[in-house]
Amino acid sequence: MTNYLLKTAFRHIIHRKYFSLLNIVGFAMAFATSLIIFFYVIFEYSFDSHHEKAATVYRIEFGDQVIYKGITAQLLKDKMPEIKNATTLSPYAGQVIVHPTQPDNIYAGRVFQSDSALSKMLTFDVLMGDLDAAFIDKSKMAIASDAALQLFGSTSVIGEKVLINYGREMEICAVYKSFPSNSSFSPAGFMSIKQNQSRFDRSESSFLTFVELDSHLVTERLKQRMAEILNAEFDDEVTIHLRALKDVHFAEKINYEYAKVTKRSTVDLFLSIAFLILIISVINYYNFKCGIMPTREKNFFVQEVNGAKLKHIRLTLLIEGLIVCVVAAALAYLLVELFNSSQLSDLVPYDLKEFGLGQRLLMLSAISISAAVISVLLPTGFKFTDTLVGKYRQASTKSFISMRGILMTFQFIASLVLIISSIVIYQQKQFLLHYDTGIATNNILSFPLSGKIKKNLDSFTSELKKSAHITDVTYAAHGPSNTMMGWGRTIDGESASFYVWPVAENFLSFFDVKVLKGRDYSTNTMDNNTFIFNQTAIDKYNWEHKLNKQFPTFSGEADMIGICENFNYASLHHTVDPMCFWLNRGRCNMAFVKFSGNLPLVIDHVENCFKDVSPNQMFDYGFVDDTYQAYYKSEMNLFKLISFFSFIALLITAIGITGLVTIITQRHIKEIGIRKANGARIYDIIKLLNRKITYTIIIAFVISVPLVWYLMELWMNNFIVHTAIQWYYFLLGGMGVWLLATLVTLRQTWKAASQNPIKALRYE
Amino acid sequence: MLRTNNLQKVFRTEEVETTALNNVNIHVQKGEFVAIMGPSGCGKSTLLNIIGLLDNPTDGELFFDGQEIASFKERQRTNLRKGNIGFVFQSFNLIDELNVFENIEMPLVYLKLSAKERRERVQKVMERMQIAHRAKHFPQQLSGGQQQRVAIARAVVASPKLILADEPTGNLDSRNGAEVMNLLRQLNEEGTTIVMVTHSAEHAEYAHRTINLFDGHVVTEQIHQNKSFEAVEL
């Protein structure tokens, strides 16, 4: 029996090879797309899951920021017995680890200071040495395996020395396996927080606090108690939010964020797209199945009169669905491989290779079997007894045609939503790229400095300026960025938080940042350590009167010598927060070169200057306007991915329309013949056949417009500035979908319409 | 073997009610060959469908081997049909995706016979119908006469007690039509009961008896004098 069913199903697929091919291609594209998206979703939702206590270790957030006083952890642990462990972290211990004898051999990555409670709360895979020693001994540190491998080519580096930020020498006491790529933070190394005396400074707020608590104890009351303890201790008014480590990756609108964060809504959006594409492909299969059902009735009828039961027919349909889906899954596997080896794979924020053959096959099997089962479970309108008495045609056809109409409308709505959204996202991208950020970013080359160059910045500058094409040079700790150093201070008895950007003296004039009050930096060494605050900081904390007054720094105090205009130093996702420039050449790790004229000559010259001093270090340059664009990289990728997936969805819908039009034309072949015999022109017939699809698109369009409008308004709210949604975006999307639908149907309808009516009538 | 009692069939749509059969009483004895004739729309095919358990009567009784079966549920009807009734249609109704052998084999698959037995029985019936040389061919590669022989082979392969033929020669030329009728006569002579709907008076002559229907009524019954049939069972 099984052989017989398999044979019948297989032969039907071969016999109906046109529809089978359309189904297989449609399913394969849908399976491949959803596999890529499902793995992306798994990747994003599994962040920090390698830490065994990811669900019970909580990051404390203070109002809208993650940093607070250094003694918070100890204070809460002492006063709240339900806290099992509490630890303090400082993310500002260092940005680079340098080989002790090779100043050009550096590993760029954040080094954290913490205490031994951390090793009880996070999961470390210690490859070598004693991890706790790093938290106890001030001269020792633990480093990640990636850092050890880059610096020393091996993980057997216990006892080796390294320099932190080209300065402090530390001895390696442990090597732990680098945290996986789905970690919200990937420290290059850990050292003891005992080195950091400012943790006892009650005016300093730049420390992270983590606590370990049983999940059921995390209540509003508990948070309130924490706030009461802290506010009483520091005479403050903070509110407390506890975020489990596993959720840190999805934290939004948090200041001084050190972690890798992603918008949960983006991940969910892609998940919806995957389901949408799968639904579209299942609808295609279902529509084809129903469409050719009347011609299959004869077979089912013959089978039934010869003894088949309903379950045999159902089994035949299921086996057919499974064969189509298995072939499609195999094709999908090849498509995923193709995607992975193409540049398109750069668009997804994870490496597909992390998911092995077994996982891919398992996922593809799950997707394809579900698709097959759902396709078969959907009612076909076919009933044994109905077929036999001919009820099917009389009673059921009408309702099932309208069911197909509804499903086709749904497909068009999905395609329209994706296409119009792509247009809006593209317009927003263009808007952002051309938005005036208030900072001159054109024709500026930037590159990281080597250790040797940092020691001789002035002579390096002179060498650079020897080229007639180079008009200016400056230095800073980093380029425009939203991951700047964050300082929390108590100033005049009030808590204040602001970003700090260490720069060289000509940085503001170089980037055309206007000084509104006071003065810009001079070359006078007296200006060292001084601050220039932005207008937002002055407005927020009423510091106008503090111009030329002293502010606390890491060591001692220094003047605020000027107030500059606001500019977007990070992406347009972020509002302009309080920040200040800090004249500190020692912290400058990046060079900025302004050029005019021949770019290859400029790059050649800069590289020569660089290699003259550090011949063994890679000259890794970029452009500042590219850096700005990089902030929108996620949007750019989102745009490209949504466009790509919209295209796939539209393609699958087009496959569906092609199949449906074939069915409609075949069913109307006699009607076409009669109409033509009675004087209808080819144009009239094409119009007749396309009428239903055009009506369907119009209905879908009417439903899509408010839907897209609402969704895009929601998305635009992620930006502090955004473009207006224009009415013609909708018209463009609608026309595009209609044109595509008409084009794919034209060949079929033309063929049917131009046929000799006699032939058509005989054919029927 | 087969008896109807005041059989009635009414088709209802939203606007129209059509009586296809009205108080039809017929009686077919085991081993008999009965032809049903009448103009288009008189209810011949409806009657055949009801006798073949493909359709339900609106009213009346239907007896098969003395058992009342009009009220049977779908499962019971399928089980009774299986192996007991064979069908031959005007349009052959062969499955395009199956070859000659597989089309004939189909009823045996649902009877769950072993592959060996199926093969033997199909081979035997193919030889008898002179289509063994076409075993691997698909329906569209055969002539109309050959297709109908395959359909008859399928109808008899499970050795049913009753064969119902709905205008089996309707799509055939006179030579092929005569061949098919000869085949049916042979089957009848070997003991299979046959009820055949036909438009052709010439082909009705092959039967022992002709029942004439008009507007859903049995109007006349004609016993063909040159045919001898002895009832073996009522």
mmCIF file with all atom_site columns, C-alpha atoms in Angstrom, chain A residues 228-374:
data_model
loop_
_atom_site.group_PDB
_atom_site.id
_atom_site.type_symbol
_atom_site.label_atom_id
_atom_site.label_alt_id
_atom_site.label_comp_id
_atom_site.label_asym_id
_atom_site.label_entity_id
_atom_site.label_seq_id
_atom_site.pdbx_PDB_ins_code
_atom_site.Cartn_x
_atom_site.Cartn_y
_atom_site.Cartn_z
_atom_site.occupancy
_atom_site.B_iso_or_equiv
_atom_site.pdbx_formal_charge
_atom_site.auth_seq_id
_atom_site.auth_comp_id
_atom_site.auth_asym_id
_atom_site.auth_atom_id
_atom_site.pdbx_PDB_model_num
ATOM 1   C CA . GLU A 1 228 ? 15.717  53.680 49.442  1.00 0.00 ? 228 GLU A CA 1
ATOM 2   C CA . ILE A 1 229 ? 19.052  52.300 50.670  1.00 0.00 ? 229 ILE A CA 1
ATOM 3   C CA . LEU A 1 230 ? 21.014  54.107 47.935  1.00 0.00 ? 230 LEU A CA 1
ATOM 4   C CA . ASN A 1 231 ? 19.099  57.389 48.158  1.00 0.00 ? 231 ASN A CA 1
ATOM 5   C CA . ALA A 1 232 ? 19.525  57.441 51.923  1.00 0.00 ? 232 ALA A CA 1
ATOM 6   C CA . GLU A 1 233 ? 23.232  56.726 51.624  1.00 0.00 ? 233 GLU A CA 1
ATOM 7   C CA . PHE A 1 234 ? 24.034  59.142 48.817  1.00 0.00 ? 234 PHE A CA 1
ATOM 8   C CA . ASP A 1 235 ? 21.262  61.681 49.359  1.00 0.00 ? 235 ASP A CA 1
ATOM 9   C CA . ASP A 1 236 ? 20.073  60.955 45.831  1.00 0.00 ? 236 ASP A CA 1
ATOM 10  C CA . GLU A 1 237 ? 16.752  60.340 44.022  1.00 0.00 ? 237 GLU A CA 1
ATOM 11  C CA . VAL A 1 238 ? 17.521  57.404 41.737  1.00 0.00 ? 238 VAL A CA 1
ATOM 12  C CA . THR A 1 239 ? 15.035  54.777 40.660  1.00 0.00 ? 239 THR A CA 1
ATOM 13  C CA . ILE A 1 240 ? 16.169  51.187 40.270  1.00 0.00 ? 240 ILE A CA 1
ATOM 14  C CA . HIS A 1 241 ? 15.596  48.741 37.444  1.00 0.00 ? 241 HIS A CA 1
ATOM 15  C CA . LEU A 1 242 ? 16.933  45.194 37.559  1.00 0.00 ? 242 LEU A CA 1
ATOM 16  C CA . ARG A 1 243 ? 17.754  43.652 34.181  1.00 0.00 ? 243 ARG A CA 1
ATOM 17  C CA . ALA A 1 244 ? 18.652  39.968 34.009  1.00 0.00 ? 244 ALA A CA 1
ATOM 18  C CA . LEU A 1 245 ? 21.951  39.319 32.231  1.00 0.00 ? 245 LEU A CA 1
ATOM 19  C CA . LYS A 1 246 ? 20.098  37.330 29.556  1.00 0.00 ? 246 LYS A CA 1
ATOM 20  C CA . ASP A 1 247 ? 18.067  40.468 28.707  1.00 0.00 ? 247 ASP A CA 1
ATOM 21  C CA . VAL A 1 248 ? 20.950  42.955 28.678  1.00 0.00 ? 248 VAL A CA 1
ATOM 22  C CA . HIS A 1 249 ? 21.394  42.407 24.933  1.00 0.00 ? 249 HIS A CA 1
ATOM 23  C CA . PHE A 1 250 ? 17.918  43.868 24.370  1.00 0.00 ? 250 PHE A CA 1
ATOM 24  C CA . ALA A 1 251 ? 18.374  46.890 26.674  1.00 0.00 ? 251 ALA A CA 1
ATOM 25  C CA . GLU A 1 252 ? 17.145  50.090 25.039  1.00 0.00 ? 252 GLU A CA 1
ATOM 26  C CA . LYS A 1 253 ? 17.617  53.793 25.679  1.00 0.00 ? 253 LYS A CA 1
ATOM 27  C CA . ILE A 1 254 ? 20.235  53.262 28.375  1.00 0.00 ? 254 ILE A CA 1
ATOM 28  C CA . ASN A 1 255 ? 23.071  55.747 28.723  1.00 0.00 ? 255 ASN A CA 1
ATOM 29  C CA . TYR A 1 256 ? 26.716  54.757 29.148  1.00 0.00 ? 256 TYR A CA 1
ATOM 30  C CA . GLU A 1 257 ? 25.908  51.359 27.719  1.00 0.00 ? 257 GLU A CA 1
ATOM 31  C CA . TYR A 1 258 ? 29.019  49.189 27.451  1.00 0.00 ? 258 TYR A CA 1
ATOM 32  C CA . ALA A 1 259 ? 27.199  46.097 26.118  1.00 0.00 ? 259 ALA A CA 1
ATOM 33  C CA . LYS A 1 260 ? 26.400  44.949 22.595  1.00 0.00 ? 260 LYS A CA 1
ATOM 34  C CA . VAL A 1 261 ? 22.706  45.733 22.275  1.00 0.00 ? 261 VAL A CA 1
ATOM 35  C CA . THR A 1 262 ? 20.092  45.041 19.623  1.00 0.00 ? 262 THR A CA 1
ATOM 36  C CA . LYS A 1 263 ? 16.505  46.174 19.350  1.00 0.00 ? 263 LYS A CA 1
ATOM 37  C CA . ARG A 1 264 ? 14.201  43.302 20.217  1.00 0.00 ? 264 ARG A CA 1
ATOM 38  C CA . SER A 1 265 ? 11.656  44.829 17.830  1.00 0.00 ? 265 SER A CA 1
ATOM 39  C CA . THR A 1 266 ? 14.099  44.404 14.930  1.00 0.00 ? 266 THR A CA 1
ATOM 40  C CA . VAL A 1 267 ? 14.626  40.733 15.747  1.00 0.00 ? 267 VAL A CA 1
ATOM 41  C CA . ASP A 1 268 ? 10.866  40.207 16.067  1.00 0.00 ? 268 ASP A CA 1
ATOM 42  C CA . LEU A 1 269 ? 10.310  42.090 12.804  1.00 0.00 ? 269 LEU A CA 1
ATOM 43  C CA . PHE A 1 270 ? 12.543  39.643 10.978  1.00 0.00 ? 270 PHE A CA 1
ATOM 44  C CA . LEU A 1 271 ? 10.814  36.720 12.647  1.00 0.00 ? 271 LEU A CA 1
ATOM 45  C CA . SER A 1 272 ? 7.480   38.063 11.344  1.00 0.00 ? 272 SER A CA 1
ATOM 46  C CA . ILE A 1 273 ? 8.994   38.393 7.865   1.00 0.00 ? 273 ILE A CA 1
ATOM 47  C CA . ALA A 1 274 ? 10.105  34.744 7.986   1.00 0.00 ? 274 ALA A CA 1
ATOM 48  C CA . PHE A 1 275 ? 6.620   33.590 8.943   1.00 0.00 ? 275 PHE A CA 1
ATOM 49  C CA . LEU A 1 276 ? 5.073   35.875 6.337   1.00 0.00 ? 276 LEU A CA 1
ATOM 50  C CA . ILE A 1 277 ? 7.232   34.398 3.586   1.00 0.00 ? 277 ILE A CA 1
ATOM 51  C CA . LEU A 1 278 ? 6.454   30.864 4.752   1.00 0.00 ? 278 LEU A CA 1
ATOM 52  C CA . ILE A 1 279 ? 2.729   31.643 4.824   1.00 0.00 ? 279 ILE A CA 1
ATOM 53  C CA . ILE A 1 280 ? 2.920   33.092 1.296   1.00 0.00 ? 280 ILE A CA 1
ATOM 54  C CA . SER A 1 281 ? 4.576   29.914 0.013   1.00 0.00 ? 281 SER A CA 1
ATOM 55  C CA . VAL A 1 282 ? 2.086   27.663 1.826   1.00 0.00 ? 282 VAL A CA 1
ATOM 56  C CA . ILE A 1 283 ? -0.768  29.719 0.338   1.00 0.00 ? 283 ILE A CA 1
ATOM 57  C CA . ASN A 1 284 ? 0.731   29.178 -3.127  1.00 0.00 ? 284 ASN A CA 1
ATOM 58  C CA . TYR A 1 285 ? 0.816   25.435 -2.584  1.00 0.00 ? 285 TYR A CA 1
ATOM 59  C CA . TYR A 1 286 ? -2.691  25.448 -1.199  1.00 0.00 ? 286 TYR A CA 1
ATOM 60  C CA . ASN A 1 287 ? -4.032  27.583 -4.050  1.00 0.00 ? 287 ASN A CA 1
ATOM 61  C CA . PHE A 1 288 ? -2.457  25.334 -6.668  1.00 0.00 ? 288 PHE A CA 1
ATOM 62  C CA . LYS A 1 289 ? -3.764  22.264 -4.902  1.00 0.00 ? 289 LYS A CA 1
ATOM 63  C CA . CYS A 1 290 ? -7.316  23.646 -4.805  1.00 0.00 ? 290 CYS A CA 1
ATOM 64  C CA . GLY A 1 291 ? -6.960  24.970 -8.336  1.00 0.00 ? 291 GLY A CA 1
ATOM 65  C CA . ILE A 1 292 ? -6.171  21.606 -9.841  1.00 0.00 ? 292 ILE A CA 1
ATOM 66  C CA . MET A 1 293 ? -8.479  19.716 -7.473  1.00 0.00 ? 293 MET A CA 1
ATOM 67  C CA . PRO A 1 294 ? -11.402 19.581 -9.961  1.00 0.00 ? 294 PRO A CA 1
ATOM 68  C CA . THR A 1 295 ? -9.187  17.753 -12.458 1.00 0.00 ? 295 THR A CA 1
ATOM 69  C CA . ARG A 1 296 ? -8.063  15.364 -9.725  1.00 0.00 ? 296 ARG A CA 1
ATOM 70  C CA . GLU A 1 297 ? -11.606 14.604 -8.637  1.00 0.00 ? 297 GLU A CA 1
ATOM 71  C CA . LYS A 1 298 ? -11.811 12.021 -11.390 1.00 0.00 ? 298 LYS A CA 1
ATOM 72  C CA . ASN A 1 299 ? -8.785  10.182 -9.991  1.00 0.00 ? 299 ASN A CA 1
ATOM 73  C CA . PHE A 1 300 ? -10.129 10.256 -6.447  1.00 0.00 ? 300 PHE A CA 1
ATOM 74  C CA . PHE A 1 301 ? -13.511 9.150  -7.721  1.00 0.00 ? 301 PHE A CA 1
ATOM 75  C CA . VAL A 1 302 ? -11.999 6.216  -9.611  1.00 0.00 ? 302 VAL A CA 1
ATOM 76  C CA . GLN A 1 303 ? -9.900  5.298  -6.587  1.00 0.00 ? 303 GLN A CA 1
ATOM 77  C CA . GLU A 1 304 ? -12.939 5.431  -4.360  1.00 0.00 ? 304 GLU A CA 1
ATOM 78  C CA . VAL A 1 305 ? -15.156 3.271  -6.532  1.00 0.00 ? 305 VAL A CA 1
ATOM 79  C CA . ASN A 1 306 ? -12.299 0.790  -6.550  1.00 0.00 ? 306 ASN A CA 1
ATOM 80  C CA . GLY A 1 307 ? -12.109 0.626  -2.776  1.00 0.00 ? 307 GLY A CA 1
ATOM 81  C CA . ALA A 1 308 ? -9.988  3.590  -1.559  1.00 0.00 ? 308 ALA A CA 1
ATOM 82  C CA . LYS A 1 309 ? -10.986 5.259  1.692   1.00 0.00 ? 309 LYS A CA 1
ATOM 83  C CA . LEU A 1 310 ? -10.724 8.942  2.588   1.00 0.00 ? 310 LEU A CA 1
ATOM 84  C CA . LYS A 1 311 ? -7.565  8.236  4.593   1.00 0.00 ? 311 LYS A CA 1
ATOM 85  C CA . HIS A 1 312 ? -5.873  6.890  1.459   1.00 0.00 ? 312 HIS A CA 1
ATOM 86  C CA . ILE A 1 313 ? -6.632  10.099 -0.409  1.00 0.00 ? 313 ILE A CA 1
ATOM 87  C CA . ARG A 1 314 ? -5.406  12.177 2.533   1.00 0.00 ? 314 ARG A CA 1
ATOM 88  C CA . LEU A 1 315 ? -2.254  10.086 2.742   1.00 0.00 ? 315 LEU A CA 1
ATOM 89  C CA . THR A 1 316 ? -1.644  10.540 -0.985  1.00 0.00 ? 316 THR A CA 1
ATOM 90  C CA . LEU A 1 317 ? -1.977  14.321 -0.574  1.00 0.00 ? 317 LEU A CA 1
ATOM 91  C CA . LEU A 1 318 ? 0.330   14.306 2.462   1.00 0.00 ? 318 LEU A CA 1
ATOM 92  C CA . ILE A 1 319 ? 2.960   12.231 0.684   1.00 0.00 ? 319 ILE A CA 1
ATOM 93  C CA . GLU A 1 320 ? 2.774   14.586 -2.299  1.00 0.00 ? 320 GLU A CA 1
ATOM 94  C CA . GLY A 1 321 ? 3.249   17.567 0.020   1.00 0.00 ? 321 GLY A CA 1
ATOM 95  C CA . LEU A 1 322 ? 6.170   15.872 1.760   1.00 0.00 ? 322 LEU A CA 1
ATOM 96  C CA . ILE A 1 323 ? 7.921   14.951 -1.489  1.00 0.00 ? 323 ILE A CA 1
ATOM 97  C CA . VAL A 1 324 ? 7.602   18.545 -2.756  1.00 0.00 ? 324 VAL A CA 1
ATOM 98  C CA . CYS A 1 325 ? 8.839   19.926 0.578   1.00 0.00 ? 325 CYS A CA 1
ATOM 99  C CA . VAL A 1 326 ? 11.782  17.507 0.830   1.00 0.00 ? 326 VAL A CA 1
ATOM 100 C CA . VAL A 1 327 ? 12.960  18.391 -2.678  1.00 0.00 ? 327 VAL A CA 1
ATOM 101 C CA . ALA A 1 328 ? 12.445  22.086 -1.842  1.00 0.00 ? 328 ALA A CA 1
ATOM 102 C CA . ALA A 1 329 ? 14.411  21.653 1.406   1.00 0.00 ? 329 ALA A CA 1
ATOM 103 C CA . ALA A 1 330 ? 17.343  20.152 -0.509  1.00 0.00 ? 330 ALA A CA 1
ATOM 104 C CA . LEU A 1 331 ? 17.243  23.087 -2.914  1.00 0.00 ? 331 LEU A CA 1
ATOM 105 C CA . ALA A 1 332 ? 16.930  25.478 0.038   1.00 0.00 ? 332 ALA A CA 1
ATOM 106 C CA . TYR A 1 333 ? 20.102  24.006 1.536   1.00 0.00 ? 333 TYR A CA 1
ATOM 107 C CA . LEU A 1 334 ? 21.956  24.839 -1.667  1.00 0.00 ? 334 LEU A CA 1
ATOM 108 C CA . LEU A 1 335 ? 20.456  28.354 -1.685  1.00 0.00 ? 335 LEU A CA 1
ATOM 109 C CA . VAL A 1 336 ? 21.646  28.916 1.902   1.00 0.00 ? 336 VAL A CA 1
ATOM 110 C CA . GLU A 1 337 ? 25.145  27.765 0.909   1.00 0.00 ? 337 GLU A CA 1
ATOM 111 C CA . LEU A 1 338 ? 25.000  30.181 -2.019  1.00 0.00 ? 338 LEU A CA 1
ATOM 112 C CA . PHE A 1 339 ? 23.840  33.000 0.285   1.00 0.00 ? 339 PHE A CA 1
ATOM 113 C CA . ASN A 1 340 ? 26.623  32.179 2.725   1.00 0.00 ? 340 ASN A CA 1
ATOM 114 C CA . SER A 1 341 ? 29.332  32.306 0.112   1.00 0.00 ? 341 SER A CA 1
ATOM 115 C CA . SER A 1 342 ? 28.043  35.570 -1.368  1.00 0.00 ? 342 SER A CA 1
ATOM 116 C CA . GLN A 1 343 ? 28.379  39.137 -0.122  1.00 0.00 ? 343 GLN A CA 1
ATOM 117 C CA . LEU A 1 344 ? 24.774  38.952 1.062   1.00 0.00 ? 344 LEU A CA 1
ATOM 118 C CA . SER A 1 345 ? 25.961  37.030 4.127   1.00 0.00 ? 345 SER A CA 1
ATOM 119 C CA . ASP A 1 346 ? 27.566  40.265 5.406   1.00 0.00 ? 346 ASP A CA 1
ATOM 120 C CA . LEU A 1 347 ? 24.068  41.628 5.902   1.00 0.00 ? 347 LEU A CA 1
ATOM 121 C CA . VAL A 1 348 ? 23.207  39.194 8.687   1.00 0.00 ? 348 VAL A CA 1
ATOM 122 C CA . PRO A 1 349 ? 24.879  39.991 12.026  1.00 0.00 ? 349 PRO A CA 1
ATOM 123 C CA . TYR A 1 350 ? 25.914  36.394 12.735  1.00 0.00 ? 350 TYR A CA 1
ATOM 124 C CA . ASP A 1 351 ? 28.081  33.842 11.044  1.00 0.00 ? 351 ASP A CA 1
ATOM 125 C CA . LEU A 1 352 ? 25.979  31.099 9.466   1.00 0.00 ? 352 LEU A CA 1
ATOM 126 C CA . LYS A 1 353 ? 28.951  28.757 9.853   1.00 0.00 ? 353 LYS A CA 1
ATOM 127 C CA . GLU A 1 354 ? 28.295  28.723 13.605  1.00 0.00 ? 354 GLU A CA 1
ATOM 128 C CA . PHE A 1 355 ? 25.289  26.541 12.820  1.00 0.00 ? 355 PHE A CA 1
ATOM 129 C CA . GLY A 1 356 ? 26.574  23.161 11.646  1.00 0.00 ? 356 GLY A CA 1
ATOM 130 C CA . LEU A 1 357 ? 25.221  20.666 9.145   1.00 0.00 ? 357 LEU A CA 1
ATOM 131 C CA . GLY A 1 358 ? 23.156  18.858 11.791  1.00 0.00 ? 358 GLY A CA 1
ATOM 132 C CA . GLN A 1 359 ? 21.474  22.036 12.997  1.00 0.00 ? 359 GLN A CA 1
ATOM 133 C CA . ARG A 1 360 ? 20.749  23.163 9.449   1.00 0.00 ? 360 ARG A CA 1
ATOM 134 C CA . LEU A 1 361 ? 19.255  19.816 8.474   1.00 0.00 ? 361 LEU A CA 1
ATOM 135 C CA . LEU A 1 362 ? 17.187  19.701 11.654  1.00 0.00 ? 362 LEU A CA 1
ATOM 136 C CA . MET A 1 363 ? 15.876  23.219 11.095  1.00 0.00 ? 363 MET A CA 1
ATOM 137 C CA . LEU A 1 364 ? 15.135  22.571 7.416   1.00 0.00 ? 364 LEU A CA 1
ATOM 138 C CA . SER A 1 365 ? 13.329  19.334 8.288   1.00 0.00 ? 365 SER A CA 1
ATOM 139 C CA . ALA A 1 366 ? 11.235  21.109 10.902  1.00 0.00 ? 366 ALA A CA 1
ATOM 140 C CA . ILE A 1 367 ? 10.331  23.918 8.489   1.00 0.00 ? 367 ILE A CA 1
ATOM 141 C CA . SER A 1 368 ? 9.569   21.645 5.529   1.00 0.00 ? 368 SER A CA 1
ATOM 142 C CA . ILE A 1 369 ? 7.561   19.041 7.453   1.00 0.00 ? 369 ILE A CA 1
ATOM 143 C CA . SER A 1 370 ? 5.496   21.797 9.110   1.00 0.00 ? 370 SER A CA 1
ATOM 144 C CA . ALA A 1 371 ? 4.881   23.420 5.714   1.00 0.00 ? 371 ALA A CA 1
ATOM 145 C CA . ALA A 1 372 ? 3.823   20.075 4.202   1.00 0.00 ? 372 ALA A CA 1
ATOM 146 C CA . VAL A 1 373 ? 1.518   19.178 7.085   1.00 0.00 ? 373 VAL A CA 1
ATOM 147 C CA . ILE A 1 374 ? -0.095  22.639 7.198   1.00 0.00 ? 374 ILE A CA 1
#
